[in-house]
């Protein structure tokens, strides 16, 4: 009887970036430009890798998958935020909120897992170069990516189902610009102990495992590089993994600032800015990091642009 008297919330209000009309218009234009740069930059990586047969290698296969995930990752939260800023509605339905939560968890975990697989790929390339083709064969790469997608979707589905069984009967105001786990749990009037347990066990395992794999891989990589006698060989080895290591530092640095800061239990405007770094700035920077620091990507990009200009002149 008590549950029947509760007011069931059918939509949420996202107040993460609310402000004056001028501020919201400026932010919407800024985020739209950044979002378009994210989409175009990552799409360019996918096109370049598909265009140049010399880039049909495991490293670039994982890179193109990372670019695709970054496009989906940004598209999960940023368009909704821009619409809310322009229309000043700031609302999202309950179903839409759960859908956004599902895809956000899926893509953020896929990003992390792909970075760990790319670290392993660099480990095999540098520490076992003669066995690289045999170990990182195309079948293994495809099965690895397929397995990662399955794991991330099952993990996201677990959190979404648990969230869907909670009751939201008090405030419907989310002090964030998208539906994340912690802001939603703060609004629930149900027992969230199971949700919290799953977050710290399954979620913690899925978050720490890729990071540990990356640290172990690069520990072995650096120990191998230090044994190289020639300076040219060391520089080549460092340049091989430099791009990926830069992305790892940016990704985990911003993610740690969001989820491991002392104020993570309550999300003020400062945490929203950190979340923007995590969800928008990092995916936007990845194409620049890889294209500017990867000589193979730069040559392939120049080749594709020159070929495109040639066909336009015909």
PDB file of C-alpha atoms in Angstrom:
ATOM      1  CA  UNK A   1       0.000   0.000   0.000  1.00  0.00           C
ATOM      2  CA  UNK A   2       2.817   2.402   0.780  1.00  0.00           C
ATOM      3  CA  UNK A   3       4.407   1.824  -2.625  1.00  0.00           C
ATOM      4  CA  UNK A   4       1.132   2.715  -4.355  1.00  0.00           C
ATOM      5  CA  UNK A   5       1.052   6.083  -2.598  1.00  0.00           C
ATOM      6  CA  UNK A   6       4.530   6.997  -3.875  1.00  0.00           C
ATOM      7  CA  UNK A   7       4.833   9.416  -6.784  1.00  0.00           C
ATOM      8  CA  UNK A   8       6.624   7.593  -9.586  1.00  0.00           C
ATOM      9  CA  UNK A   9       9.169   9.804 -11.359  1.00  0.00           C
ATOM     10  CA  UNK A  10       8.884   9.556 -15.158  1.00  0.00           C
ATOM     11  CA  UNK A  11      11.551  12.104 -16.088  1.00  0.00           C
ATOM     12  CA  UNK A  12      14.653  13.764 -14.651  1.00  0.00           C
ATOM     13  CA  UNK A  13      15.938  17.325 -14.809  1.00  0.00           C
ATOM     14  CA  UNK A  14      19.631  17.699 -15.673  1.00  0.00           C
ATOM     15  CA  UNK A  15      21.046  20.802 -13.954  1.00  0.00           C
ATOM     16  CA  UNK A  16      24.730  20.150 -14.515  1.00  0.00           C
ATOM     17  CA  UNK A  17      25.474  23.191 -16.701  1.00  0.00           C
ATOM     18  CA  UNK A  18      22.573  25.514 -16.001  1.00  0.00           C
ATOM     19  CA  UNK A  19      23.230  29.257 -16.027  1.00  0.00           C
ATOM     20  CA  UNK A  20      22.195  32.489 -17.711  1.00  0.00           C
ATOM     21  CA  UNK A  21      20.850  32.439 -21.270  1.00  0.00           C
ATOM     22  CA  UNK A  22      24.049  34.014 -22.615  1.00  0.00           C
ATOM     23  CA  UNK A  23      26.240  31.475 -20.849  1.00  0.00           C
ATOM     24  CA  UNK A  24      24.153  28.554 -22.066  1.00  0.00           C
ATOM     25  CA  UNK A  25      24.254  29.811 -25.671  1.00  0.00           C
ATOM     26  CA  UNK A  26      28.026  30.274 -25.538  1.00  0.00           C
ATOM     27  CA  UNK A  27      28.529  26.829 -24.013  1.00  0.00           C
ATOM     28  CA  UNK A  28      26.256  25.175 -26.553  1.00  0.00           C
ATOM     29  CA  UNK A  29      28.226  26.686 -29.470  1.00  0.00           C
ATOM     30  CA  UNK A  30      31.562  25.769 -27.842  1.00  0.00           C
ATOM     31  CA  UNK A  31      30.541  22.172 -27.115  1.00  0.00           C
ATOM     32  CA  UNK A  32      29.019  21.774 -30.572  1.00  0.00           C
ATOM     33  CA  UNK A  33      32.314  22.802 -32.178  1.00  0.00           C
ATOM     34  CA  UNK A  34      34.259  20.438 -29.920  1.00  0.00           C
ATOM     35  CA  UNK A  35      31.811  17.627 -30.620  1.00  0.00           C
ATOM     36  CA  UNK A  36      32.107  18.121 -34.388  1.00  0.00           C
ATOM     37  CA  UNK A  37      35.905  18.083 -34.048  1.00  0.00           C
ATOM     38  CA  UNK A  38      35.639  14.831 -32.092  1.00  0.00           C
ATOM     39  CA  UNK A  39      33.438  13.189 -34.713  1.00  0.00           C
ATOM     40  CA  UNK A  40      35.466  14.399 -37.708  1.00  0.00           C
ATOM     41  CA  UNK A  41      38.854  13.601 -36.126  1.00  0.00           C
ATOM     42  CA  UNK A  42      37.942  10.061 -35.138  1.00  0.00           C
ATOM     43  CA  UNK A  43      36.132   9.420 -38.419  1.00  0.00           C
ATOM     44  CA  UNK A  44      39.300  10.527 -40.209  1.00  0.00           C
ATOM     45  CA  UNK A  45      41.313   7.909 -38.306  1.00  0.00           C
ATOM     46  CA  UNK A  46      38.844   5.182 -39.328  1.00  0.00           C
ATOM     47  CA  UNK A  47      38.972   6.305 -42.970  1.00  0.00           C
ATOM     48  CA  UNK A  48      42.775   6.534 -43.050  1.00  0.00           C
ATOM     49  CA  UNK A  49      43.218   3.069 -41.525  1.00  0.00           C
ATOM     50  CA  UNK A  50      40.708   1.607 -43.968  1.00  0.00           C
ATOM     51  CA  UNK A  51      42.243   3.468 -46.944  1.00  0.00           C
ATOM     52  CA  UNK A  52      45.893   2.511 -46.510  1.00  0.00           C
ATOM     53  CA  UNK A  53      46.642  -1.211 -46.682  1.00  0.00           C
ATOM     54  CA  UNK A  54      49.972  -0.592 -44.919  1.00  0.00           C
ATOM     55  CA  UNK A  55      47.960   0.273 -41.805  1.00  0.00           C
ATOM     56  CA  UNK A  56      46.064  -3.017 -41.756  1.00  0.00           C
ATOM     57  CA  UNK A  57      47.992  -4.089 -38.682  1.00  0.00           C
ATOM     58  CA  UNK A  58      46.777  -5.059 -35.187  1.00  0.00           C
ATOM     59  CA  UNK A  59      47.825  -1.716 -33.669  1.00  0.00           C
ATOM     60  CA  UNK A  60      45.833   0.298 -36.224  1.00  0.00           C
ATOM     61  CA  UNK A  61      42.933  -2.161 -36.070  1.00  0.00           C
ATOM     62  CA  UNK A  62      42.639  -1.456 -32.343  1.00  0.00           C
ATOM     63  CA  UNK A  63      43.151   2.262 -33.013  1.00  0.00           C
ATOM     64  CA  UNK A  64      40.242   2.387 -35.463  1.00  0.00           C
ATOM     65  CA  UNK A  65      38.070   0.576 -32.919  1.00  0.00           C
ATOM     66  CA  UNK A  66      39.119   3.098 -30.266  1.00  0.00           C
ATOM     67  CA  UNK A  67      38.155   5.933 -32.629  1.00  0.00           C
ATOM     68  CA  UNK A  68      34.735   4.341 -33.186  1.00  0.00           C
ATOM     69  CA  UNK A  69      34.210   3.945 -29.432  1.00  0.00           C
ATOM     70  CA  UNK A  70      35.207   7.592 -28.841  1.00  0.00           C
ATOM     71  CA  UNK A  71      32.601   8.711 -31.381  1.00  0.00           C
ATOM     72  CA  UNK A  72      29.919   6.654 -29.638  1.00  0.00           C
ATOM     73  CA  UNK A  73      31.179   7.710 -26.193  1.00  0.00           C
ATOM     74  CA  UNK A  74      30.806  11.426 -26.946  1.00  0.00           C
ATOM     75  CA  UNK A  75      27.530  10.923 -28.809  1.00  0.00           C
ATOM     76  CA  UNK A  76      25.985   9.305 -25.726  1.00  0.00           C
ATOM     77  CA  UNK A  77      26.082  12.490 -23.621  1.00  0.00           C
ATOM     78  CA  UNK A  78      27.087  15.582 -25.618  1.00  0.00           C
ATOM     79  CA  UNK A  79      24.141  15.937 -28.097  1.00  0.00           C
ATOM     80  CA  UNK A  80      21.632  15.681 -25.244  1.00  0.00           C
ATOM     81  CA  UNK A  81      23.575  18.298 -23.296  1.00  0.00           C
ATOM     82  CA  UNK A  82      23.694  20.688 -26.286  1.00  0.00           C
ATOM     83  CA  UNK A  83      19.936  20.311 -26.872  1.00  0.00           C
ATOM     84  CA  UNK A  84      19.237  21.026 -23.202  1.00  0.00           C
ATOM     85  CA  UNK A  85      21.437  24.143 -23.327  1.00  0.00           C
ATOM     86  CA  UNK A  86      19.799  25.481 -26.502  1.00  0.00           C
ATOM     87  CA  UNK A  87      16.173  24.713 -25.619  1.00  0.00           C
ATOM     88  CA  UNK A  88      16.486  25.217 -21.855  1.00  0.00           C
ATOM     89  CA  UNK A  89      14.338  22.130 -21.280  1.00  0.00           C
ATOM     90  CA  UNK A  90      16.990  20.222 -19.292  1.00  0.00           C
ATOM     91  CA  UNK A  91      14.750  17.156 -19.056  1.00  0.00           C
ATOM     92  CA  UNK A  92      15.288  13.529 -19.957  1.00  0.00           C
ATOM     93  CA  UNK A  93      12.763  10.712 -19.668  1.00  0.00           C
ATOM     94  CA  UNK A  94      13.283   7.823 -17.260  1.00  0.00           C
ATOM     95  CA  UNK A  95      13.739   5.378 -20.147  1.00  0.00           C
ATOM     96  CA  UNK A  96      16.070   7.805 -21.906  1.00  0.00           C
ATOM     97  CA  UNK A  97      18.101   8.211 -18.729  1.00  0.00           C
ATOM     98  CA  UNK A  98      18.533   4.458 -18.309  1.00  0.00           C
ATOM     99  CA  UNK A  99      19.434   4.110 -21.994  1.00  0.00           C
ATOM    100  CA  UNK A 100      22.050   6.829 -21.652  1.00  0.00           C
ATOM    101  CA  UNK A 101      23.422   5.134 -18.544  1.00  0.00           C
ATOM    102  CA  UNK A 102      23.670   1.784 -20.363  1.00  0.00           C
ATOM    103  CA  UNK A 103      25.561   3.149 -23.360  1.00  0.00           C
ATOM    104  CA  UNK A 104      27.781   5.401 -21.241  1.00  0.00           C
ATOM    105  CA  UNK A 105      28.931   2.478 -19.084  1.00  0.00           C
ATOM    106  CA  UNK A 106      29.422   0.313 -22.175  1.00  0.00           C
ATOM    107  CA  UNK A 107      31.570   2.794 -24.076  1.00  0.00           C
ATOM    108  CA  UNK A 108      33.644   4.027 -21.148  1.00  0.00           C
ATOM    109  CA  UNK A 109      34.535   0.444 -20.215  1.00  0.00           C
ATOM    110  CA  UNK A 110      35.239  -0.417 -23.846  1.00  0.00           C
ATOM    111  CA  UNK A 111      37.584   2.572 -24.035  1.00  0.00           C
ATOM    112  CA  UNK A 112      39.477   1.336 -20.992  1.00  0.00           C
ATOM    113  CA  UNK A 113      39.660  -2.278 -22.181  1.00  0.00           C
ATOM    114  CA  UNK A 114      40.832  -1.272 -25.657  1.00  0.00           C
ATOM    115  CA  UNK A 115      43.654   0.765 -24.137  1.00  0.00           C
ATOM    116  CA  UNK A 116      44.779  -2.309 -22.191  1.00  0.00           C
ATOM    117  CA  UNK A 117      44.692  -4.493 -25.326  1.00  0.00           C
ATOM    118  CA  UNK A 118      46.686  -1.848 -27.208  1.00  0.00           C
ATOM    119  CA  UNK A 119      49.244  -1.860 -24.393  1.00  0.00           C
ATOM    120  CA  UNK A 120      49.564  -5.637 -24.730  1.00  0.00           C
ATOM    121  CA  UNK A 121      49.965  -5.208 -28.486  1.00  0.00           C
ATOM    122  CA  UNK A 122      52.855  -2.776 -27.906  1.00  0.00           C
ATOM    123  CA  UNK A 123      54.386  -5.216 -25.410  1.00  0.00           C
ATOM    124  CA  UNK A 124      54.382  -8.054 -27.948  1.00  0.00           C
ATOM    125  CA  UNK A 125      55.712  -5.773 -30.714  1.00  0.00           C
ATOM    126  CA  UNK A 126      58.661  -4.532 -28.635  1.00  0.00           C
ATOM    127  CA  UNK A 127      59.472  -7.477 -26.378  1.00  0.00           C
ATOM    128  CA  UNK A 128      58.717 -10.314 -28.847  1.00  0.00           C
ATOM    129  CA  UNK A 129      59.101  -8.765 -32.329  1.00  0.00           C
ATOM    130  CA  UNK A 130      59.899 -12.046 -34.090  1.00  0.00           C
ATOM    131  CA  UNK A 131      56.720 -13.677 -32.796  1.00  0.00           C
ATOM    132  CA  UNK A 132      54.506 -10.595 -33.226  1.00  0.00           C
ATOM    133  CA  UNK A 133      52.695 -11.736 -36.391  1.00  0.00           C
ATOM    134  CA  UNK A 134      52.103 -15.215 -34.976  1.00  0.00           C
ATOM    135  CA  UNK A 135      50.781 -13.955 -31.629  1.00  0.00           C
ATOM    136  CA  UNK A 136      48.748 -10.943 -32.788  1.00  0.00           C
ATOM    137  CA  UNK A 137      47.103 -12.670 -35.729  1.00  0.00           C
ATOM    138  CA  UNK A 138      43.905 -11.249 -37.279  1.00  0.00           C
ATOM    139  CA  UNK A 139      41.671 -13.942 -35.784  1.00  0.00           C
ATOM    140  CA  UNK A 140      42.913 -13.198 -32.262  1.00  0.00           C
ATOM    141  CA  UNK A 141      42.393  -9.453 -32.742  1.00  0.00           C
ATOM    142  CA  UNK A 142      38.816  -9.895 -33.945  1.00  0.00           C
ATOM    143  CA  UNK A 143      37.944 -12.321 -31.144  1.00  0.00           C
ATOM    144  CA  UNK A 144      39.549  -9.988 -28.581  1.00  0.00           C
ATOM    145  CA  UNK A 145      37.444  -7.016 -29.675  1.00  0.00           C
ATOM    146  CA  UNK A 146      34.282  -9.154 -29.871  1.00  0.00           C
ATOM    147  CA  UNK A 147      34.921 -10.486 -26.377  1.00  0.00           C
ATOM    148  CA  UNK A 148      35.463  -6.967 -25.023  1.00  0.00           C
ATOM    149  CA  UNK A 149      32.167  -5.794 -26.492  1.00  0.00           C
ATOM    150  CA  UNK A 150      30.369  -8.732 -24.880  1.00  0.00           C
ATOM    151  CA  UNK A 151      31.915  -8.042 -21.463  1.00  0.00           C
ATOM    152  CA  UNK A 152      31.110  -4.323 -21.559  1.00  0.00           C
ATOM    153  CA  UNK A 153      27.514  -4.854 -22.675  1.00  0.00           C
ATOM    154  CA  UNK A 154      26.864  -7.463 -19.980  1.00  0.00           C
ATOM    155  CA  UNK A 155      28.405  -5.189 -17.339  1.00  0.00           C
ATOM    156  CA  UNK A 156      26.343  -2.192 -18.488  1.00  0.00           C
ATOM    157  CA  UNK A 157      23.206  -4.335 -18.616  1.00  0.00           C
ATOM    158  CA  UNK A 158      23.776  -5.472 -15.031  1.00  0.00           C
ATOM    159  CA  UNK A 159      23.972  -1.883 -13.733  1.00  0.00           C
ATOM    160  CA  UNK A 160      21.007  -0.766 -15.849  1.00  0.00           C
ATOM    161  CA  UNK A 161      18.741  -3.607 -14.675  1.00  0.00           C
ATOM    162  CA  UNK A 162      19.647  -2.958 -11.037  1.00  0.00           C
ATOM    163  CA  UNK A 163      18.966   0.759 -11.510  1.00  0.00           C
ATOM    164  CA  UNK A 164      15.621   0.059 -13.203  1.00  0.00           C
ATOM    165  CA  UNK A 165      14.441  -1.867 -10.120  1.00  0.00           C
ATOM    166  CA  UNK A 166      15.011   1.123  -7.824  1.00  0.00           C
ATOM    167  CA  UNK A 167      12.244   3.531  -6.825  1.00  0.00           C
ATOM    168  CA  UNK A 168      12.648   7.279  -7.420  1.00  0.00           C
ATOM    169  CA  UNK A 169      10.004   9.050  -5.405  1.00  0.00           C
ATOM    170  CA  UNK A 170      11.582  12.252  -4.110  1.00  0.00           C
ATOM    171  CA  UNK A 171      13.527  14.814  -6.117  1.00  0.00           C
ATOM    172  CA  UNK A 172      14.025  14.309  -9.856  1.00  0.00           C
ATOM    173  CA  UNK A 173      16.820  16.897 -10.171  1.00  0.00           C
ATOM    174  CA  UNK A 174      20.206  15.498 -11.243  1.00  0.00           C
ATOM    175  CA  UNK A 175      23.129  17.838 -10.562  1.00  0.00           C
ATOM    176  CA  UNK A 176      24.962  16.587 -13.605  1.00  0.00           C
ATOM    177  CA  UNK A 177      24.712  16.968 -17.390  1.00  0.00           C
ATOM    178  CA  UNK A 178      24.083  13.267 -18.030  1.00  0.00           C
ATOM    179  CA  UNK A 179      22.745  10.201 -16.210  1.00  0.00           C
ATOM    180  CA  UNK A 180      25.592   8.600 -14.283  1.00  0.00           C
ATOM    181  CA  UNK A 181      25.473   5.979 -11.544  1.00  0.00           C
ATOM    182  CA  UNK A 182      26.251   8.103  -8.478  1.00  0.00           C
ATOM    183  CA  UNK A 183      23.833  10.991  -9.212  1.00  0.00           C
ATOM    184  CA  UNK A 184      20.989   8.541  -9.844  1.00  0.00           C
ATOM    185  CA  UNK A 185      21.677   6.510  -6.705  1.00  0.00           C
ATOM    186  CA  UNK A 186      21.555   9.706  -4.642  1.00  0.00           C
ATOM    187  CA  UNK A 187      17.954  10.277  -5.813  1.00  0.00           C
ATOM    188  CA  UNK A 188      16.685   6.778  -5.049  1.00  0.00           C
ATOM    189  CA  UNK A 189      14.456   6.109  -2.065  1.00  0.00           C
ATOM    190  CA  UNK A 190      15.090   2.340  -2.257  1.00  0.00           C
ATOM    191  CA  UNK A 191      17.796   0.239  -0.692  1.00  0.00           C
ATOM    192  CA  UNK A 192      20.877   0.782  -2.901  1.00  0.00           C
ATOM    193  CA  UNK A 193      23.224  -1.549  -1.019  1.00  0.00           C
ATOM    194  CA  UNK A 194      23.198  -4.129  -3.839  1.00  0.00           C
ATOM    195  CA  UNK A 195      23.949  -1.437  -6.432  1.00  0.00           C
ATOM    196  CA  UNK A 196      26.840  -0.095  -4.391  1.00  0.00           C
ATOM    197  CA  UNK A 197      28.207  -3.611  -3.861  1.00  0.00           C
ATOM    198  CA  UNK A 198      28.127  -4.310  -7.601  1.00  0.00           C
ATOM    199  CA  UNK A 199      29.825  -0.980  -8.323  1.00  0.00           C
ATOM    200  CA  UNK A 200      32.703  -1.688  -5.939  1.00  0.00           C
ATOM    201  CA  UNK A 201      33.123  -5.372  -6.872  1.00  0.00           C
ATOM    202  CA  UNK A 202      32.270  -5.942 -10.531  1.00  0.00           C
ATOM    203  CA  UNK A 203      32.818  -2.334 -11.564  1.00  0.00           C
ATOM    204  CA  UNK A 204      36.022  -2.033  -9.576  1.00  0.00           C
ATOM    205  CA  UNK A 205      37.348  -5.274 -11.055  1.00  0.00           C
ATOM    206  CA  UNK A 206      36.537  -4.131 -14.583  1.00  0.00           C
ATOM    207  CA  UNK A 207      38.173  -0.757 -13.960  1.00  0.00           C
ATOM    208  CA  UNK A 208      41.338  -1.947 -12.208  1.00  0.00           C
ATOM    209  CA  UNK A 209      42.100  -4.969 -14.402  1.00  0.00           C
ATOM    210  CA  UNK A 210      42.824  -2.936 -17.580  1.00  0.00           C
ATOM    211  CA  UNK A 211      44.920  -0.449 -15.599  1.00  0.00           C
ATOM    212  CA  UNK A 212      46.983  -3.242 -14.031  1.00  0.00           C
ATOM    213  CA  UNK A 213      47.487  -4.829 -17.468  1.00  0.00           C
ATOM    214  CA  UNK A 214      48.654  -1.485 -18.860  1.00  0.00           C
ATOM    215  CA  UNK A 215      51.097  -0.927 -15.985  1.00  0.00           C
ATOM    216  CA  UNK A 216      52.529  -4.449 -16.295  1.00  0.00           C
ATOM    217  CA  UNK A 217      52.821  -4.160 -20.089  1.00  0.00           C
ATOM    218  CA  UNK A 218      54.651  -0.858 -19.949  1.00  0.00           C
ATOM    219  CA  UNK A 219      56.837  -2.026 -17.092  1.00  0.00           C
ATOM    220  CA  UNK A 220      58.031  -4.910 -19.280  1.00  0.00           C
ATOM    221  CA  UNK A 221      58.309  -2.585 -22.282  1.00  0.00           C
ATOM    222  CA  UNK A 222      60.519  -0.079 -20.465  1.00  0.00           C
ATOM    223  CA  UNK A 223      62.730  -2.826 -19.045  1.00  0.00           C
ATOM    224  CA  UNK A 224      63.231  -4.145 -22.586  1.00  0.00           C
ATOM    225  CA  UNK A 225      63.917  -0.675 -23.996  1.00  0.00           C
ATOM    226  CA  UNK A 226      66.591  -0.010 -21.358  1.00  0.00           C
ATOM    227  CA  UNK A 227      68.435  -3.125 -22.560  1.00  0.00           C
ATOM    228  CA  UNK A 228      68.677  -1.760 -26.108  1.00  0.00           C
ATOM    229  CA  UNK A 229      72.224  -0.543 -26.693  1.00  0.00           C
ATOM    230  CA  UNK A 230      71.723   1.823 -29.643  1.00  0.00           C
ATOM    231  CA  UNK A 231      70.234   5.255 -29.067  1.00  0.00           C
ATOM    232  CA  UNK A 232      68.350   5.063 -32.368  1.00  0.00           C
ATOM    233  CA  UNK A 233      66.762   1.793 -31.312  1.00  0.00           C
ATOM    234  CA  UNK A 234      65.604   3.291 -28.022  1.00  0.00           C
ATOM    235  CA  UNK A 235      64.120   6.331 -29.763  1.00  0.00           C
ATOM    236  CA  UNK A 236      62.261   4.114 -32.231  1.00  0.00           C
ATOM    237  CA  UNK A 237      60.882   1.961 -29.418  1.00  0.00           C
ATOM    238  CA  UNK A 238      59.755   4.984 -27.398  1.00  0.00           C
ATOM    239  CA  UNK A 239      58.079   6.547 -30.440  1.00  0.00           C
ATOM    240  CA  UNK A 240      56.267   3.269 -31.123  1.00  0.00           C
ATOM    241  CA  UNK A 241      54.440   3.339 -27.785  1.00  0.00           C
ATOM    242  CA  UNK A 242      54.535   7.103 -27.141  1.00  0.00           C
ATOM    243  CA  UNK A 243      51.178   7.844 -28.768  1.00  0.00           C
ATOM    244  CA  UNK A 244      49.350   5.148 -26.861  1.00  0.00           C
ATOM    245  CA  UNK A 245      50.989   6.073 -23.566  1.00  0.00           C
ATOM    246  CA  UNK A 246      49.904   9.710 -24.037  1.00  0.00           C
ATOM    247  CA  UNK A 247      46.288   8.620 -24.541  1.00  0.00           C
ATOM    248  CA  UNK A 248      46.473   6.353 -21.479  1.00  0.00           C
ATOM    249  CA  UNK A 249      47.736   9.213 -19.287  1.00  0.00           C
ATOM    250  CA  UNK A 250      45.028  11.621 -20.520  1.00  0.00           C
ATOM    251  CA  UNK A 251      42.228   9.036 -20.206  1.00  0.00           C
ATOM    252  CA  UNK A 252      43.052   7.694 -16.752  1.00  0.00           C
ATOM    253  CA  UNK A 253      44.144  11.107 -15.462  1.00  0.00           C
ATOM    254  CA  UNK A 254      40.782  12.713 -16.198  1.00  0.00           C
ATOM    255  CA  UNK A 255      38.828   9.619 -15.138  1.00  0.00           C
ATOM    256  CA  UNK A 256      40.638   9.515 -11.788  1.00  0.00           C
ATOM    257  CA  UNK A 257      39.949  13.195 -11.230  1.00  0.00           C
ATOM    258  CA  UNK A 258      36.218  12.563 -11.746  1.00  0.00           C
ATOM    259  CA  UNK A 259      35.658   9.345  -9.805  1.00  0.00           C
ATOM    260  CA  UNK A 260      38.364   9.394  -7.135  1.00  0.00           C
ATOM    261  CA  UNK A 261      38.172  13.018  -5.984  1.00  0.00           C
ATOM    262  CA  UNK A 262      37.030  13.676  -2.384  1.00  0.00           C
ATOM    263  CA  UNK A 263      33.878  15.387  -3.656  1.00  0.00           C
ATOM    264  CA  UNK A 264      32.756  12.473  -5.832  1.00  0.00           C
ATOM    265  CA  UNK A 265      29.794  11.707  -3.551  1.00  0.00           C
ATOM    266  CA  UNK A 266      28.309  15.111  -4.391  1.00  0.00           C
ATOM    267  CA  UNK A 267      28.789  16.537  -7.862  1.00  0.00           C
ATOM    268  CA  UNK A 268      29.243  20.324  -7.907  1.00  0.00           C
ATOM    269  CA  UNK A 269      30.091  22.426 -10.950  1.00  0.00           C
ATOM    270  CA  UNK A 270      33.792  21.677 -10.565  1.00  0.00           C
ATOM    271  CA  UNK A 271      33.085  17.953 -10.990  1.00  0.00           C
ATOM    272  CA  UNK A 272      30.976  18.710 -14.057  1.00  0.00           C
ATOM    273  CA  UNK A 273      33.962  20.448 -15.623  1.00  0.00           C
ATOM    274  CA  UNK A 274      36.132  17.425 -14.860  1.00  0.00           C
ATOM    275  CA  UNK A 275      33.465  15.167 -16.362  1.00  0.00           C
ATOM    276  CA  UNK A 276      33.548  17.296 -19.518  1.00  0.00           C
ATOM    277  CA  UNK A 277      37.296  16.665 -19.758  1.00  0.00           C
ATOM    278  CA  UNK A 278      36.575  12.967 -19.453  1.00  0.00           C
ATOM    279  CA  UNK A 279      33.639  12.701 -21.875  1.00  0.00           C
ATOM    280  CA  UNK A 280      34.430  15.355 -24.500  1.00  0.00           C
ATOM    281  CA  UNK A 281      37.981  16.705 -24.362  1.00  0.00           C
ATOM    282  CA  UNK A 282      39.752  13.329 -24.165  1.00  0.00           C
ATOM    283  CA  UNK A 283      37.958  11.794 -27.199  1.00  0.00           C
ATOM    284  CA  UNK A 284      38.629  15.028 -29.096  1.00  0.00           C
ATOM    285  CA  UNK A 285      42.373  14.947 -28.312  1.00  0.00           C
ATOM    286  CA  UNK A 286      42.955  11.294 -29.216  1.00  0.00           C
ATOM    287  CA  UNK A 287      42.986  11.836 -33.027  1.00  0.00           C
ATOM    288  CA  UNK A 288      45.445  14.729 -32.667  1.00  0.00           C
ATOM    289  CA  UNK A 289      47.747  12.695 -30.430  1.00  0.00           C
ATOM    290  CA  UNK A 290      47.834   9.741 -32.794  1.00  0.00           C
ATOM    291  CA  UNK A 291      48.032  11.735 -36.035  1.00  0.00           C
ATOM    292  CA  UNK A 292      50.718  14.151 -34.830  1.00  0.00           C
ATOM    293  CA  UNK A 293      52.966  11.593 -33.120  1.00  0.00           C
ATOM    294  CA  UNK A 294      52.521   8.613 -35.436  1.00  0.00           C
ATOM    295  CA  UNK A 295      54.616   8.877 -38.605  1.00  0.00           C
ATOM    296  CA  UNK A 296      52.712   6.054 -40.343  1.00  0.00           C
ATOM    297  CA  UNK A 297      49.394   7.803 -39.723  1.00  0.00           C
ATOM    298  CA  UNK A 298      50.770  11.110 -41.031  1.00  0.00           C
ATOM    299  CA  UNK A 299      52.084   9.514 -44.220  1.00  0.00           C
ATOM    300  CA  UNK A 300      48.809   7.676 -44.794  1.00  0.00           C
ATOM    301  CA  UNK A 301      46.809  10.869 -44.200  1.00  0.00           C
ATOM    302  CA  UNK A 302      48.951  12.827 -46.664  1.00  0.00           C
ATOM    303  CA  UNK A 303      48.610  10.048 -49.221  1.00  0.00           C
ATOM    304  CA  UNK A 304      44.818   9.970 -48.852  1.00  0.00           C
ATOM    305  CA  UNK A 305      44.504  13.766 -49.103  1.00  0.00           C
ATOM    306  CA  UNK A 306      46.751  13.887 -52.171  1.00  0.00           C
ATOM    307  CA  UNK A 307      44.719  11.136 -53.828  1.00  0.00           C
ATOM    308  CA  UNK A 308      41.500  12.949 -52.990  1.00  0.00           C
ATOM    309  CA  UNK A 309      42.822  16.193 -54.461  1.00  0.00           C
ATOM    310  CA  UNK A 310      43.875  14.322 -57.607  1.00  0.00           C
ATOM    311  CA  UNK A 311      40.392  12.889 -58.171  1.00  0.00           C
ATOM    312  CA  UNK A 312      38.840  16.339 -57.656  1.00  0.00           C
ATOM    313  CA  UNK A 313      40.984  17.763 -60.445  1.00  0.00           C
ATOM    314  CA  UNK A 314      39.892  15.044 -62.879  1.00  0.00           C
TER     315      UNK A 314
END
